[in-house]
Coordinates of C-alpha atoms and ligand atoms in Angstrom, one line a residue:
M11 CA 158.3 -38.7 -35.9
T12 CA 156.4 -37.2 -32.8
G13 CA 153.8 -34.9 -31.7
L14 CA 152.0 -32.6 -34.4
A15 CA 154.1 -33.8 -37.2
A16 CA 152.9 -37.5 -36.6
T17 CA 149.5 -36.3 -36.6
T18 CA 147.1 -36.5 -39.5
M19 CA 143.6 -34.8 -39.8
S20 CA 140.8 -34.7 -42.4
L21 CA 138.4 -32.1 -41.8
E22 CA 135.4 -31.5 -43.4
P23 CA 134.4 -27.6 -44.1
S24 CA 131.9 -26.5 -41.6
A25 CA 128.3 -25.1 -42.3
R26 CA 127.3 -21.6 -42.7
I27 CA 126.9 -20.3 -39.0
E28 CA 124.5 -17.3 -38.3
F29 CA 125.3 -16.4 -34.8
G30 CA 123.6 -13.7 -32.5
V31 CA 120.7 -12.3 -30.7
G32 CA 118.2 -12.0 -33.7
A33 CA 120.2 -14.1 -36.1
I34 CA 116.6 -15.7 -36.7
A35 CA 115.7 -12.8 -38.9
R36 CA 118.5 -14.1 -41.2
L37 CA 117.0 -17.3 -42.0
P38 CA 115.2 -16.3 -45.2
E39 CA 118.3 -14.9 -46.6
C40 CA 119.9 -18.2 -45.8
L41 CA 117.3 -20.3 -47.6
D42 CA 117.4 -18.0 -50.5
E43 CA 121.3 -18.8 -50.9
L44 CA 120.4 -22.6 -50.6
G45 CA 117.5 -22.1 -53.6
A46 CA 114.8 -23.3 -51.1
D47 CA 111.6 -21.8 -51.8
R48 CA 109.6 -24.3 -49.9
V49 CA 110.4 -25.6 -46.2
F50 CA 109.1 -28.6 -44.2
L51 CA 109.3 -27.1 -40.6
V52 CA 110.1 -30.0 -38.1
T53 CA 109.3 -29.1 -34.5
D54 CA 107.6 -30.3 -31.4
V55 CA 104.5 -28.9 -29.2
G56 CA 106.5 -27.6 -26.7
L57 CA 108.1 -25.1 -29.0
R58 CA 104.8 -24.3 -30.3
A59 CA 103.3 -23.4 -26.8
A60 CA 106.6 -21.4 -26.2
G61 CA 105.6 -19.0 -29.2
V62 CA 108.8 -19.7 -31.1
V63 CA 107.1 -22.0 -34.0
D64 CA 104.6 -19.2 -34.6
R65 CA 107.2 -16.3 -34.9
V66 CA 109.8 -18.6 -37.5
V67 CA 106.7 -19.7 -39.7
G68 CA 105.5 -16.1 -39.8
L69 CA 109.2 -15.1 -40.7
L70 CA 109.3 -17.7 -43.3
E71 CA 105.6 -16.9 -44.6
S72 CA 106.3 -13.2 -44.9
S73 CA 109.4 -14.3 -47.2
G74 CA 107.0 -15.7 -49.6
R75 CA 107.8 -19.4 -48.7
A76 CA 105.5 -22.3 -48.6
V77 CA 105.6 -23.7 -45.0
T78 CA 104.3 -27.0 -43.9
V79 CA 104.8 -27.7 -40.0
H80 CA 105.3 -31.0 -38.6
D81 CA 105.2 -30.6 -34.8
A82 CA 104.9 -34.1 -33.6
I83 CA 108.7 -35.0 -32.8
T84 CA 108.5 -36.5 -29.1
P85 CA 111.7 -36.3 -26.8
N86 CA 114.2 -39.0 -27.4
P87 CA 112.4 -39.8 -30.7
G88 CA 112.1 -43.3 -32.0
T89 CA 111.9 -44.8 -35.5
A90 CA 107.8 -44.7 -35.1
T91 CA 108.5 -40.9 -34.8
L92 CA 110.2 -40.9 -37.8
D93 CA 107.9 -43.1 -39.8
A94 CA 104.8 -40.5 -39.0
A95 CA 106.6 -37.9 -40.9
T96 CA 107.2 -39.7 -44.0
A97 CA 103.9 -39.1 -46.1
A98 CA 103.8 -35.4 -44.9
V99 CA 107.4 -34.8 -46.3
R100 CA 107.2 -36.4 -49.3
S101 CA 103.9 -34.4 -50.0
A102 CA 105.5 -31.2 -49.1
C103 CA 108.6 -31.6 -51.3
S104 CA 107.3 -33.5 -53.9
A105 CA 106.3 -30.2 -55.9
G106 CA 108.9 -29.0 -58.5
T107 CA 112.5 -30.2 -57.5
A108 CA 113.3 -31.8 -54.2
A109 CA 116.4 -29.6 -54.2
G110 CA 114.2 -26.6 -53.9
C111 CA 112.8 -27.5 -50.5
A112 CA 114.5 -27.4 -47.1
V113 CA 113.8 -29.2 -44.1
V114 CA 114.3 -26.8 -41.3
A115 CA 114.8 -28.4 -37.8
L116 CA 113.3 -25.9 -35.2
G117 CA 114.0 -27.3 -31.7
G118 CA 116.1 -29.3 -29.4
G119 CA 118.5 -32.4 -30.1
S120 CA 115.4 -34.7 -30.5
V121 CA 114.0 -32.4 -33.3
L122 CA 117.2 -31.9 -35.2
D123 CA 117.9 -35.6 -34.8
A124 CA 114.7 -36.7 -35.9
A125 CA 114.7 -33.9 -38.9
K126 CA 117.8 -35.8 -40.4
G127 CA 116.1 -39.1 -40.4
I128 CA 112.9 -37.1 -42.0
A129 CA 115.1 -35.6 -44.8
L130 CA 116.5 -39.0 -45.8
L131 CA 112.9 -40.2 -45.6
G132 CA 112.0 -37.5 -48.0
T133 CA 114.0 -38.8 -50.9
N134 CA 114.3 -42.5 -50.3
S135 CA 111.4 -45.1 -50.7
A136 CA 112.6 -46.4 -47.0
T137 CA 111.3 -46.6 -43.4
A138 CA 113.2 -45.4 -40.3
R139 CA 114.2 -49.1 -39.6
D140 CA 116.0 -49.4 -42.9
L141 CA 118.0 -46.0 -42.1
A142 CA 118.7 -47.6 -38.8
A143 CA 120.1 -50.7 -40.4
G144 CA 122.4 -48.8 -42.5
T145 CA 120.9 -49.3 -46.1
A146 CA 122.5 -47.1 -48.7
M147 CA 120.6 -44.1 -49.3
R148 CA 120.4 -41.4 -51.9
P149 CA 121.2 -38.2 -50.5
G150 CA 118.6 -36.3 -48.2
L151 CA 117.0 -33.0 -48.8
L152 CA 118.6 -30.0 -47.6
V153 CA 118.8 -29.4 -43.7
V154 CA 118.8 -26.3 -41.8
A155 CA 119.0 -26.5 -38.1
V156 CA 118.0 -23.8 -35.6
P157 CA 118.6 -25.4 -32.2
T158 CA 116.8 -24.1 -29.3
T159 CA 118.5 -25.8 -26.3
A160 CA 122.2 -25.5 -25.6
G161 CA 122.8 -28.5 -25.9
T162 CA 123.3 -31.1 -27.9
G163 CA 125.2 -29.6 -30.6
A164 CA 123.2 -31.9 -33.1
E165 CA 123.3 -29.1 -35.4
T166 CA 127.1 -29.7 -36.3
N167 CA 126.7 -33.6 -37.6
G168 CA 124.3 -35.5 -40.1
F169 CA 123.7 -38.4 -37.6
G170 CA 120.6 -38.6 -35.1
V171 CA 120.5 -40.5 -32.0
I172 CA 117.3 -42.5 -32.7
E173 CA 115.6 -44.9 -30.3
D174 CA 114.9 -48.7 -31.6
E175 CA 111.9 -49.3 -29.4
R176 CA 111.8 -52.7 -30.1
A177 CA 115.3 -53.5 -28.9
H178 CA 115.3 -50.7 -26.2
R179 CA 118.6 -49.2 -27.4
K180 CA 119.8 -45.9 -29.2
L181 CA 121.0 -46.0 -32.9
Y182 CA 122.6 -43.7 -35.0
V183 CA 120.6 -42.6 -38.1
G184 CA 121.8 -40.2 -40.7
D185 CA 124.1 -39.8 -44.0
A186 CA 126.6 -36.9 -44.4
S187 CA 124.1 -35.4 -46.9
V188 CA 121.9 -34.3 -44.1
R189 CA 124.5 -32.6 -42.2
P190 CA 122.9 -29.0 -41.6
R191 CA 123.9 -27.0 -44.2
V192 CA 123.1 -23.5 -42.3
C193 CA 122.8 -23.3 -38.6
V194 CA 121.3 -20.4 -37.0
L195 CA 122.5 -20.0 -33.4
D196 CA 119.7 -17.4 -31.7
P197 CA 120.4 -17.0 -28.0
E198 CA 117.2 -15.4 -27.9
L199 CA 115.3 -18.7 -28.8
T200 CA 116.8 -20.3 -25.9
V201 CA 115.4 -18.0 -23.5
G202 CA 111.6 -19.6 -22.8
L203 CA 113.7 -23.2 -22.1
P204 CA 112.5 -24.0 -18.4
R205 CA 115.3 -24.4 -15.8
A206 CA 115.6 -27.9 -15.4
A207 CA 115.7 -28.2 -19.0
T208 CA 118.4 -25.6 -19.3
A209 CA 120.3 -27.2 -16.8
A210 CA 120.0 -30.7 -18.4
T211 CA 120.6 -29.5 -21.8
G212 CA 123.9 -27.5 -20.5
I213 CA 125.3 -30.7 -18.9
D214 CA 125.0 -32.4 -22.1
A215 CA 127.3 -29.6 -23.5
L216 CA 129.5 -29.8 -20.7
V217 CA 130.2 -33.4 -20.8
H218 CA 130.6 -33.4 -24.7
G219 CA 133.5 -30.8 -24.2
I220 CA 134.9 -33.1 -21.1
E221 CA 134.8 -36.4 -23.1
S222 CA 135.8 -34.9 -26.5
L223 CA 138.8 -33.6 -24.7
A224 CA 139.6 -37.3 -23.1
S225 CA 138.6 -39.3 -26.4
R226 CA 141.5 -41.3 -28.2
G227 CA 140.1 -39.7 -31.4
A228 CA 140.8 -36.0 -30.1
N229 CA 143.1 -34.0 -32.5
P230 CA 144.5 -30.5 -32.0
V231 CA 141.5 -28.8 -33.6
S232 CA 138.8 -30.8 -31.4
V233 CA 140.6 -29.9 -28.2
A234 CA 140.8 -26.2 -29.2
Y235 CA 136.9 -26.7 -29.6
A236 CA 136.4 -28.5 -26.7
A237 CA 138.5 -26.5 -24.2
E238 CA 136.8 -23.5 -25.5
A239 CA 133.2 -24.9 -25.0
V240 CA 134.2 -26.1 -21.6
R241 CA 135.2 -22.6 -20.8
L242 CA 131.9 -21.0 -22.1
V243 CA 129.9 -23.7 -20.8
S244 CA 131.2 -24.1 -17.1
G245 CA 131.3 -19.9 -16.9
S246 CA 127.4 -19.5 -18.0
L247 CA 125.5 -22.6 -17.1
A248 CA 124.7 -21.4 -13.4
A249 CA 123.7 -17.9 -14.5
A250 CA 121.3 -19.4 -17.2
V251 CA 119.8 -21.4 -14.9
A252 CA 119.4 -18.7 -12.1
D253 CA 118.1 -16.3 -14.8
G254 CA 116.7 -17.7 -18.2
A255 CA 116.6 -14.1 -19.5
D256 CA 120.0 -13.6 -19.1
L257 CA 121.1 -13.3 -22.8
E258 CA 124.7 -12.9 -22.1
A259 CA 124.8 -16.3 -20.3
R260 CA 122.3 -17.6 -23.1
A261 CA 124.6 -16.5 -25.8
Q262 CA 127.9 -18.0 -24.1
L263 CA 125.9 -21.3 -23.6
L264 CA 124.7 -21.6 -27.1
L265 CA 128.2 -20.9 -28.6
G266 CA 129.6 -23.4 -26.2
S267 CA 127.4 -26.2 -27.0
H268 CA 128.1 -25.5 -30.7
L269 CA 131.8 -25.8 -30.3
A270 CA 131.5 -29.0 -28.3
G271 CA 129.2 -30.4 -31.0
R272 CA 132.1 -29.5 -33.3
A273 CA 134.5 -31.2 -30.9
L274 CA 132.6 -34.5 -30.6
S275 CA 131.8 -34.7 -34.4
I276 CA 135.8 -35.0 -34.8
S277 CA 137.0 -36.9 -31.5
G278 CA 133.9 -38.9 -30.7
L279 CA 132.6 -39.4 -27.2
G280 CA 133.1 -41.7 -24.3
L281 CA 131.7 -44.1 -21.7
V282 CA 129.6 -41.2 -20.0
H283 CA 127.5 -41.2 -23.4
G284 CA 127.4 -45.0 -23.6
I285 CA 125.8 -45.8 -20.5
A286 CA 123.6 -42.6 -20.5
H287 CA 122.1 -43.9 -23.8
A288 CA 121.8 -47.3 -22.4
T289 CA 119.9 -45.7 -19.2
T290 CA 117.5 -43.4 -21.1
S291 CA 116.4 -46.6 -23.4
H292 CA 115.4 -48.3 -20.5
T293 CA 114.1 -45.7 -18.2
G294 CA 112.9 -42.7 -20.3
A295 CA 115.5 -40.7 -18.2
V296 CA 116.2 -37.0 -19.5
H297 CA 119.5 -37.2 -21.6
G298 CA 121.1 -34.8 -19.4
V299 CA 119.9 -36.2 -16.3
A300 CA 121.4 -39.6 -17.4
L301 CA 124.8 -38.3 -18.2
A302 CA 124.9 -36.4 -14.8
A303 CA 124.3 -39.6 -12.9
V304 CA 127.3 -41.2 -14.3
L305 CA 129.8 -38.6 -14.8
T306 CA 131.5 -38.3 -11.5
E307 CA 132.3 -42.1 -11.2
V308 CA 133.2 -42.8 -14.9
M309 CA 135.7 -39.5 -14.5
E310 CA 137.0 -41.3 -11.2
R311 CA 137.5 -44.9 -12.8
T312 CA 139.3 -43.4 -15.9
A313 CA 141.3 -40.8 -14.2
A314 CA 144.4 -43.2 -14.5
V315 CA 144.5 -42.9 -18.2
A316 CA 142.4 -39.6 -18.8
G317 CA 144.0 -37.5 -16.1
P318 CA 145.5 -34.8 -18.2
A319 CA 142.2 -34.2 -20.2
Y320 CA 140.5 -33.8 -16.7
A321 CA 143.1 -31.4 -15.4
R322 CA 142.3 -29.1 -18.0
V323 CA 138.8 -28.9 -16.9
A324 CA 139.5 -28.8 -13.3
Ligands
NAD22 N1 123.0 -35.9 -32.6 C1 123.8 -35.6 -31.8 O1 125.1 -35.2 -32.0 C2 123.2 -35.6 -30.3 C3 124.3 -35.4 -29.3 C4 123.7 -35.2 -27.7 C5 122.2 -35.7 -27.6 N2 121.4 -35.7 -28.8 C6 120.0 -36.3 -28.8 O2 119.1 -35.3 -28.4 C7 118.0 -35.4 -27.7 C8 118.0 -34.7 -26.5 O3 117.7 -33.2 -26.8 P1 117.7 -31.8 -25.7 O4 118.4 -32.1 -24.8 O5 117.9 -30.7 -26.8 O6 116.2 -31.9 -25.6 P2 114.7 -32.1 -26.3 O7 115.1 -31.7 -27.9 O8 114.1 -33.5 -26.0 O9 113.9 -30.9 -25.6 C9 113.3 -31.2 -24.2 C10 112.2 -30.5 -24.3 O10 112.5 -28.9 -24.3 C11 111.4 -28.5 -25.1 N3 112.1 -27.0 -25.5 C12 113.2 -27.3 -26.4 N4 113.6 -25.9 -26.6 C13 112.8 -24.9 -25.7 C14 112.4 -23.4 -25.9 N5 113.6 -22.8 -26.4 N6 111.5 -23.3 -25.1 C15 110.6 -24.1 -24.4 N7 110.7 -25.3 -24.6 C16 111.8 -25.9 -25.4 C17 110.9 -29.4 -25.9 O11 109.5 -28.8 -26.3 C18 111.3 -30.4 -25.2 O12 109.9 -30.7 -24.5 C19 118.3 -36.7 -27.1 O13 117.5 -37.9 -28.1 C20 119.8 -37.3 -27.4 O14 120.0 -38.6 -27.6 C21 122.0 -36.0 -30.1

């Protein structure tokens, strides 16, 4: 057999997706459906300064929920950043049943990734280093993702990219149980993202689409997601950088980033990400900038084998 008849696929059902300008208003209803009456909100100081944290906390508190805010996530989080949240998440989620407590990740990829590890630390007597070592774990707390960059697509999978500060390398930390059960994709929440960060995170989404198309792990479903992701991101990134308040561009970028995340969760990524993770671990470079630094050269050197995939994005 050849072609599609020779292809096998095993795809997990996706999370509930709430997309649209103002979609954040539906967060309480999503938490009701999950039975979560308490929230451990994971975020960072940049989101607080942008006013996004106060807005979401207000929404959650007016729905009658107890909210504990942990805003100490640093860019490119490491194992120490996860460990620093352990006592707080265990204390916030220990009353009643852990099932009634949700970790809401409000931020960019750094926050979303850290939140997955924190959700596991909330239910396991372990350290972040144990998680990184792949020790068997009990299922983590429920995770709800609200991405504010577009982006990493980190809301689509249960694994976070966490730095091992001692070894200067990035590790994948996570588990299927902490894959976000709900993703709220609200373009309005990305409007305050500064121009340079909009460009860097948009390049990340574009590279996800390109590397997913070229991956040996691609299948017809990942290709469909990746092709549409590349179309949306390449058509909107310049406009979003030029005018951060352009909601149409922000919407296209956010959906494109999400679809690229779904694509990479199926296919895996490639050499551009491999080199960029190592670069960031050694230099602290912004993820999207590290990707942009090597994208052209990797494409040139792999054109002989990945040419058909690259032709799709030309
Ligand atoms: N799990 C995955 O699938 C995956 C994929 C790609 C990258 N990553 C990881 O994601 C991380 C990078 O995430 P990122 O690029 O989204 O950046 P980030 O989360 O590090 O955020 C960068 C900065 O932007 C600020 N910010 C975010 N949203 C904002 C908003 N709406 N308004 C104002 N400021 C805002 C933050 O406060 C922060 O200072 C890296 O650690 C990378 O390894 C994970």
